[in-house]
GROMACS .gro file of N, CA and C in nm:
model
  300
    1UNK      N    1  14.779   3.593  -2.969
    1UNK     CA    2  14.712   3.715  -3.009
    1UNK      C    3  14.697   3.720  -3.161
    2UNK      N    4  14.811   3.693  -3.208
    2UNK     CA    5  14.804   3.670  -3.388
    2UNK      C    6  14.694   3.600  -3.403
    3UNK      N    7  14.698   3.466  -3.370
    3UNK     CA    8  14.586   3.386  -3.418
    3UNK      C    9  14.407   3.462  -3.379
    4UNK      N   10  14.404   3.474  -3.287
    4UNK     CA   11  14.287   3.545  -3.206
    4UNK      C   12  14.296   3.662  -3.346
    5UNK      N   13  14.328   3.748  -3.394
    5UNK     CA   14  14.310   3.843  -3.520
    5UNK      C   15  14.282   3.816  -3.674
    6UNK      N   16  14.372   3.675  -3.656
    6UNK     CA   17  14.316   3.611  -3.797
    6UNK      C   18  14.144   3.570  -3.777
    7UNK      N   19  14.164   3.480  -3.661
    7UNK     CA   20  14.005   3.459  -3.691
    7UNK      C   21  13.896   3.590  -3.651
    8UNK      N   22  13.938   3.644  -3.587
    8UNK     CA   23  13.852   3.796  -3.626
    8UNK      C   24  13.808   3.856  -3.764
    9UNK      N   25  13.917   3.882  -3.835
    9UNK     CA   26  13.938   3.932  -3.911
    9UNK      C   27  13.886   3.787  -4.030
   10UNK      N   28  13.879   3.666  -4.030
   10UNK     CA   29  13.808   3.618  -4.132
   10UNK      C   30  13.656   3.623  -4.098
   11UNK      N   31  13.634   3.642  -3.955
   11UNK     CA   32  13.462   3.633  -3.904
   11UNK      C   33  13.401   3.791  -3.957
   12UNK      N   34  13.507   3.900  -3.986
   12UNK     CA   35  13.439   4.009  -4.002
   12UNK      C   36  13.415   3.994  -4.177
   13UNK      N   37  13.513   3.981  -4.262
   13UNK     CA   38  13.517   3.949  -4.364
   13UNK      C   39  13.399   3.847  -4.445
   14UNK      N   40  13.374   3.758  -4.405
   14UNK     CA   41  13.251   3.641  -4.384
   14UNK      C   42  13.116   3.742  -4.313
   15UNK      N   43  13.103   3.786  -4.202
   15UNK     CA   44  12.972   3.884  -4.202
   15UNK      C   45  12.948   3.974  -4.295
   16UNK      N   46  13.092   4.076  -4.358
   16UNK     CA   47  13.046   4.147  -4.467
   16UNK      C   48  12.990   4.125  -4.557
   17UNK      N   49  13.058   4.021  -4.597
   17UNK     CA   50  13.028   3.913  -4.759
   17UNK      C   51  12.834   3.865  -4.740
   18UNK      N   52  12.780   3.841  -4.607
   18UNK     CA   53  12.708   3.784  -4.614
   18UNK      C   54  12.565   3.954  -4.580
   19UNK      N   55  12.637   3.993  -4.505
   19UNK     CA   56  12.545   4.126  -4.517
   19UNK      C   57  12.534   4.207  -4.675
   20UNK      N   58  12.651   4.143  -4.712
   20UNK     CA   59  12.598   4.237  -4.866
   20UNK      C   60  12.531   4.189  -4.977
   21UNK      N   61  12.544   4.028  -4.950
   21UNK     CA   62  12.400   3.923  -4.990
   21UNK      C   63  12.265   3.994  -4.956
   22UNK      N   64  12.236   4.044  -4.836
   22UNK     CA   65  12.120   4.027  -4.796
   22UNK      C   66  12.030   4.111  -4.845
   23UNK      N   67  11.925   4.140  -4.881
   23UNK     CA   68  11.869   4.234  -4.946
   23UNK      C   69  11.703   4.253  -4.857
   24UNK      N   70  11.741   4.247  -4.723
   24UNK     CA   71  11.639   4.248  -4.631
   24UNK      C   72  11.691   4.336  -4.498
   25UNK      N   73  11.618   4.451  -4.579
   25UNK     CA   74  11.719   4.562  -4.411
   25UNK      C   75  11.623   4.495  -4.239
   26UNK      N   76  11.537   4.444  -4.254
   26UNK     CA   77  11.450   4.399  -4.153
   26UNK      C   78  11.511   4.293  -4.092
   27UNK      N   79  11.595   4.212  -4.192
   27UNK     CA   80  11.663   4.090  -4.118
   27UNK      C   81  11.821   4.137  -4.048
   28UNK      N   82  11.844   4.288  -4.109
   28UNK     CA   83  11.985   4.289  -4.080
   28UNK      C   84  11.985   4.363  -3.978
   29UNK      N   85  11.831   4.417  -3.951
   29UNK     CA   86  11.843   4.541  -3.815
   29UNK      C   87  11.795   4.438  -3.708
   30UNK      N   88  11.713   4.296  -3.737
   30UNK     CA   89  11.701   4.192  -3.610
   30UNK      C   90  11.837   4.145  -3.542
   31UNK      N   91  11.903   4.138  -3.676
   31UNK     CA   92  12.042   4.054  -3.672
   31UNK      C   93  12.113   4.172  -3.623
   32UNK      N   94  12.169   4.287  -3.619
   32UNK     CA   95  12.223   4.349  -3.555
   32UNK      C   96  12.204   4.375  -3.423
   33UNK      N   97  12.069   4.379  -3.411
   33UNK     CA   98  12.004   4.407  -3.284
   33UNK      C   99  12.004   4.283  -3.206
   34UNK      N  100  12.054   4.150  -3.290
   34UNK     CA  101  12.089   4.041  -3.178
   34UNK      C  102  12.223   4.012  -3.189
   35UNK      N  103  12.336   4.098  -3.243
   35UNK     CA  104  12.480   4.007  -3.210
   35UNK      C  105  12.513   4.148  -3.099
   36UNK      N  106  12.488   4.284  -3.117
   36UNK     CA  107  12.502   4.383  -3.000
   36UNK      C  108  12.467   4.403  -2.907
   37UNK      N  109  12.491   4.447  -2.794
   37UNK     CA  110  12.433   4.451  -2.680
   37UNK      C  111  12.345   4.579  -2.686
   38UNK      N  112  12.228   4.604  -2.602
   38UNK     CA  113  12.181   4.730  -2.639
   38UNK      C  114  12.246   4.877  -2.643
   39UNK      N  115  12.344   4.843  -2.554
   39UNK     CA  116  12.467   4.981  -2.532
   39UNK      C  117  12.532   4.943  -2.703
   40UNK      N  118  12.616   4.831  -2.739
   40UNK     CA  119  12.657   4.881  -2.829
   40UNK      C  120  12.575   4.876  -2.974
   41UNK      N  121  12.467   4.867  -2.991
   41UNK     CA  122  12.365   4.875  -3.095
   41UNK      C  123  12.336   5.036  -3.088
   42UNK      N  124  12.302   5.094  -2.947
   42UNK     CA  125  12.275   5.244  -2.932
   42UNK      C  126  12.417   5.304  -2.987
   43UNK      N  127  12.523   5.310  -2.949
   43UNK     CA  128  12.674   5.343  -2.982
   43UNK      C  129  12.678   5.371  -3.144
   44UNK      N  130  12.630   5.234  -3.155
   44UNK     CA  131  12.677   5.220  -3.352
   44UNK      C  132  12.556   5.313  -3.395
   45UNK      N  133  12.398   5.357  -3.403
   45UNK     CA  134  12.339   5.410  -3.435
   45UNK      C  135  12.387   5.568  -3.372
   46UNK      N  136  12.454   5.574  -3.319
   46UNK     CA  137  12.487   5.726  -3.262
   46UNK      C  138  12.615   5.762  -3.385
   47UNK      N  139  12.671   5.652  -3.379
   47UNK     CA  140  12.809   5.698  -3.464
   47UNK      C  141  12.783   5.695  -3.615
   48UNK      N  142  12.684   5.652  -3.663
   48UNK     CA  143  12.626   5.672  -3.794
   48UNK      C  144  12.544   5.794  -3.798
   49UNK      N  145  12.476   5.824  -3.696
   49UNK     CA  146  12.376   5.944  -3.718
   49UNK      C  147  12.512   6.089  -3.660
   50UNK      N  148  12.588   6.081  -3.627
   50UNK     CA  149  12.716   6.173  -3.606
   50UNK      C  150  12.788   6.155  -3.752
   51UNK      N  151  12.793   6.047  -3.866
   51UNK     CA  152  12.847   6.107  -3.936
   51UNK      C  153  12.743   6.165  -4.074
   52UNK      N  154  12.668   6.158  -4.040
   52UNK     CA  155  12.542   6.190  -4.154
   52UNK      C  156  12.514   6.343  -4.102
   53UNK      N  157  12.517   6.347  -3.981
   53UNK     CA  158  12.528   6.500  -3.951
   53UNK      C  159  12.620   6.581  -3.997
   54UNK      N  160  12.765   6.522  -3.957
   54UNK     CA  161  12.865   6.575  -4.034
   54UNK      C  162  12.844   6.606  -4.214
   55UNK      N  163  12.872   6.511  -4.253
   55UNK     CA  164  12.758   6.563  -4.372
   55UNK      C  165  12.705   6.608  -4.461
   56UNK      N  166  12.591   6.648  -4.366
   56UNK     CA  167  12.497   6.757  -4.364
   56UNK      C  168  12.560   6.914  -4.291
   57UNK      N  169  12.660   6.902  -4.252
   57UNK     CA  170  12.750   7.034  -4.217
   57UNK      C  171  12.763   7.105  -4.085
   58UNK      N  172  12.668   6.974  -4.024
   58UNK     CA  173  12.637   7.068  -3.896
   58UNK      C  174  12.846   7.056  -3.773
   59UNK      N  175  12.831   7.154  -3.721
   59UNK     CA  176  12.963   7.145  -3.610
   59UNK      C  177  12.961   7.068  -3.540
   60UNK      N  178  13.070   6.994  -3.502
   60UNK     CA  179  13.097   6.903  -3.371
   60UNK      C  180  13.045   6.941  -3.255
   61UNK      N  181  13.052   7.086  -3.236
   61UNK     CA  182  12.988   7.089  -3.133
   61UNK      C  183  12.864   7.053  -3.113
   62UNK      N  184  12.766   7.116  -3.195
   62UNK     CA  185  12.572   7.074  -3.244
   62UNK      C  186  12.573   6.951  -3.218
   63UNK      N  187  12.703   6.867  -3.309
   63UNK     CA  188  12.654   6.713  -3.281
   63UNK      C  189  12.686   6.644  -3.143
   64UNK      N  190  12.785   6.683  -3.080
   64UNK     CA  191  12.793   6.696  -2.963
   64UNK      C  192  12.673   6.688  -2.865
   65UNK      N  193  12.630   6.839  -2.851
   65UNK     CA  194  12.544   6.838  -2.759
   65UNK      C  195  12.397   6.750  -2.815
   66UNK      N  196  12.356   6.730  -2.950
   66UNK     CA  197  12.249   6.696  -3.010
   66UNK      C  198  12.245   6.503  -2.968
   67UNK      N  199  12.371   6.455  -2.972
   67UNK     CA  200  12.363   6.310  -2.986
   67UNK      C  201  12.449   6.256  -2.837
   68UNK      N  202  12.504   6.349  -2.763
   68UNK     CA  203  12.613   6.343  -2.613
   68UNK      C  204  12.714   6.278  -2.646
   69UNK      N  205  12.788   6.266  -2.743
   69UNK     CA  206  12.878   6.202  -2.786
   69UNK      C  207  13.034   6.330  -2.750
   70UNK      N  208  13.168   6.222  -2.741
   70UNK     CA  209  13.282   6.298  -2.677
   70UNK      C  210  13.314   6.382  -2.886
   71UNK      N  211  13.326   6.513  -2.797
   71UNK     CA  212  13.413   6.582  -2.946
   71UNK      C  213  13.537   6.486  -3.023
   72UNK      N  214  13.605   6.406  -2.896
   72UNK     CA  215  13.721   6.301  -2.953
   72UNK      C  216  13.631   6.189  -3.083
   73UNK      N  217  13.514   6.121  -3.044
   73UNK     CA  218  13.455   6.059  -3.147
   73UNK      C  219  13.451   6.122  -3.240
   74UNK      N  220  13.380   6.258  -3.222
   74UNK     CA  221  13.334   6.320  -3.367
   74UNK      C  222  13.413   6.376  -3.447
   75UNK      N  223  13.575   6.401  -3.381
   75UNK     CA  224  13.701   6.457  -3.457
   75UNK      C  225  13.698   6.345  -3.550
   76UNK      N  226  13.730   6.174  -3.497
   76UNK     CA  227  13.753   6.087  -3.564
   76UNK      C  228  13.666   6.040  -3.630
   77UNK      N  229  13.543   6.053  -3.644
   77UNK     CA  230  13.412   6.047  -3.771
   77UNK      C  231  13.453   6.087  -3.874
   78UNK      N  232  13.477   6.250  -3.838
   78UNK     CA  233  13.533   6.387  -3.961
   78UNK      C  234  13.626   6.365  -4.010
   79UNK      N  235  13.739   6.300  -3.934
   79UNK     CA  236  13.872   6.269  -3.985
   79UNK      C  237  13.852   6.135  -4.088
   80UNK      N  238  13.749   6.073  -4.065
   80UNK     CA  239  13.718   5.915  -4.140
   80UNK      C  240  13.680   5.991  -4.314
   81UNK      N  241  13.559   6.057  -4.238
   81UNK     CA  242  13.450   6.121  -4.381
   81UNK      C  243  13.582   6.214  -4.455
   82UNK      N  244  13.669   6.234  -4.432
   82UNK     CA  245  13.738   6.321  -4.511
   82UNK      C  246  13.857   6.248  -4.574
   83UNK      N  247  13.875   6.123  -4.555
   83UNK     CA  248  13.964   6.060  -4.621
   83UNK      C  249  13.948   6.015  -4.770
   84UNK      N  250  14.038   6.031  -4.842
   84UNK     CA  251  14.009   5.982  -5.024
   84UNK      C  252  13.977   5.836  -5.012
   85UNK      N  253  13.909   5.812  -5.074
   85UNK     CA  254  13.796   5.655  -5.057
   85UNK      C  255  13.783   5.613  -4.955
   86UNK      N  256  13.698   5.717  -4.877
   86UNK     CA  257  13.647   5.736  -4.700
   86UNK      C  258  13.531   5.613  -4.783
   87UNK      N  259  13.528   5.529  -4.659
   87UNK     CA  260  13.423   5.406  -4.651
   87UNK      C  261  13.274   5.482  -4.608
   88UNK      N  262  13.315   5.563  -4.501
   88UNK     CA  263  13.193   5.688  -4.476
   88UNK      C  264  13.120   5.745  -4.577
   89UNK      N  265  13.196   5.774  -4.672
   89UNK     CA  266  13.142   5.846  -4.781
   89UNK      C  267  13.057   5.773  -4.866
   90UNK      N  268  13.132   5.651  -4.922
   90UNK     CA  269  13.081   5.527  -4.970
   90UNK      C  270  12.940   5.482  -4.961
   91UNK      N  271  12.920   5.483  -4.808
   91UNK     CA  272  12.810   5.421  -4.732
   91UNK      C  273  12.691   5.531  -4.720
   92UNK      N  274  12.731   5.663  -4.735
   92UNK     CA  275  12.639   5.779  -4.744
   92UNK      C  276  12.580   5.808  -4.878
   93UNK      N  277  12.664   5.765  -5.006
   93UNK     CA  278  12.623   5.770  -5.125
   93UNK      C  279  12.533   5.601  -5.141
   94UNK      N  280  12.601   5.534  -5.072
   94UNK     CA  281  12.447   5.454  -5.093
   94UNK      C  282  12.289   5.424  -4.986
   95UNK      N  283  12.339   5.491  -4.867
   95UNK     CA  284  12.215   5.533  -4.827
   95UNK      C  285  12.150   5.641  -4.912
   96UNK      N  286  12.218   5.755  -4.980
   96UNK     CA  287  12.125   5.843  -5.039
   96UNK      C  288  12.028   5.789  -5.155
   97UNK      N  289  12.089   5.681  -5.245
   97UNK     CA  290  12.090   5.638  -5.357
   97UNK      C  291  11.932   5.531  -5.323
   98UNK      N  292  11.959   5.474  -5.175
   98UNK     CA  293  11.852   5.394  -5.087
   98UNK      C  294  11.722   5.483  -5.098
   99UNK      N  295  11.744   5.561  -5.053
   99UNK     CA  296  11.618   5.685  -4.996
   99UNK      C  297  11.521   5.731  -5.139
  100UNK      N  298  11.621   5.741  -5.263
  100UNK     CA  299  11.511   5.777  -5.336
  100UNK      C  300  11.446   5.657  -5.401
   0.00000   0.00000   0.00000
């Protein structure tokens, strides 16, 4: 099991490194859209658009019924986005920074 985590954990490390090379969101939404299955490609776009809602201020519940996601996910989104050097946060200041 140890070993099985190291090499996880160097394969995730090595995708980051190489996604943050890339400067082609077209190649990274093919490439996402081919290492996920369509359930979990839909999943990961739900759990990003649940924390951008958050946010934006809306209640667990709204996001709830808006995206069908369990209130247990969206506690642990909120609980992510509210941590001191939340990676959530991180990633929202540079999508905003993207947009303009």
């Amino acid at each position: 099991m140890e070993n099985d985590e190291r090499v996880s954990e160097g394969a995730l490390a090595e995708l980051a490194r190489v996604l943050a090379t890339c400067e082609d969101p077209t190649l990274i939404r093919d490439f996402l859209l081919s290492i996920f299955t369509p359930a979990e490609a839909d999943d990961i776009g739900k759990r990003w658009a649940l924390v951008r809602l958050l946010d934006e201020g809306k209640t667990q519940r709204t996001i709830a019924a808006e995206l069908g996601l369990s209130l247990c996910k969206i506690t642990r989104g909120s609980r992510e986005l509210k941590k001191s050097h939340s990676a959530f946060r991180a990633m929202i200041n540079l999508a905003d920074q993207a947009s303009r």
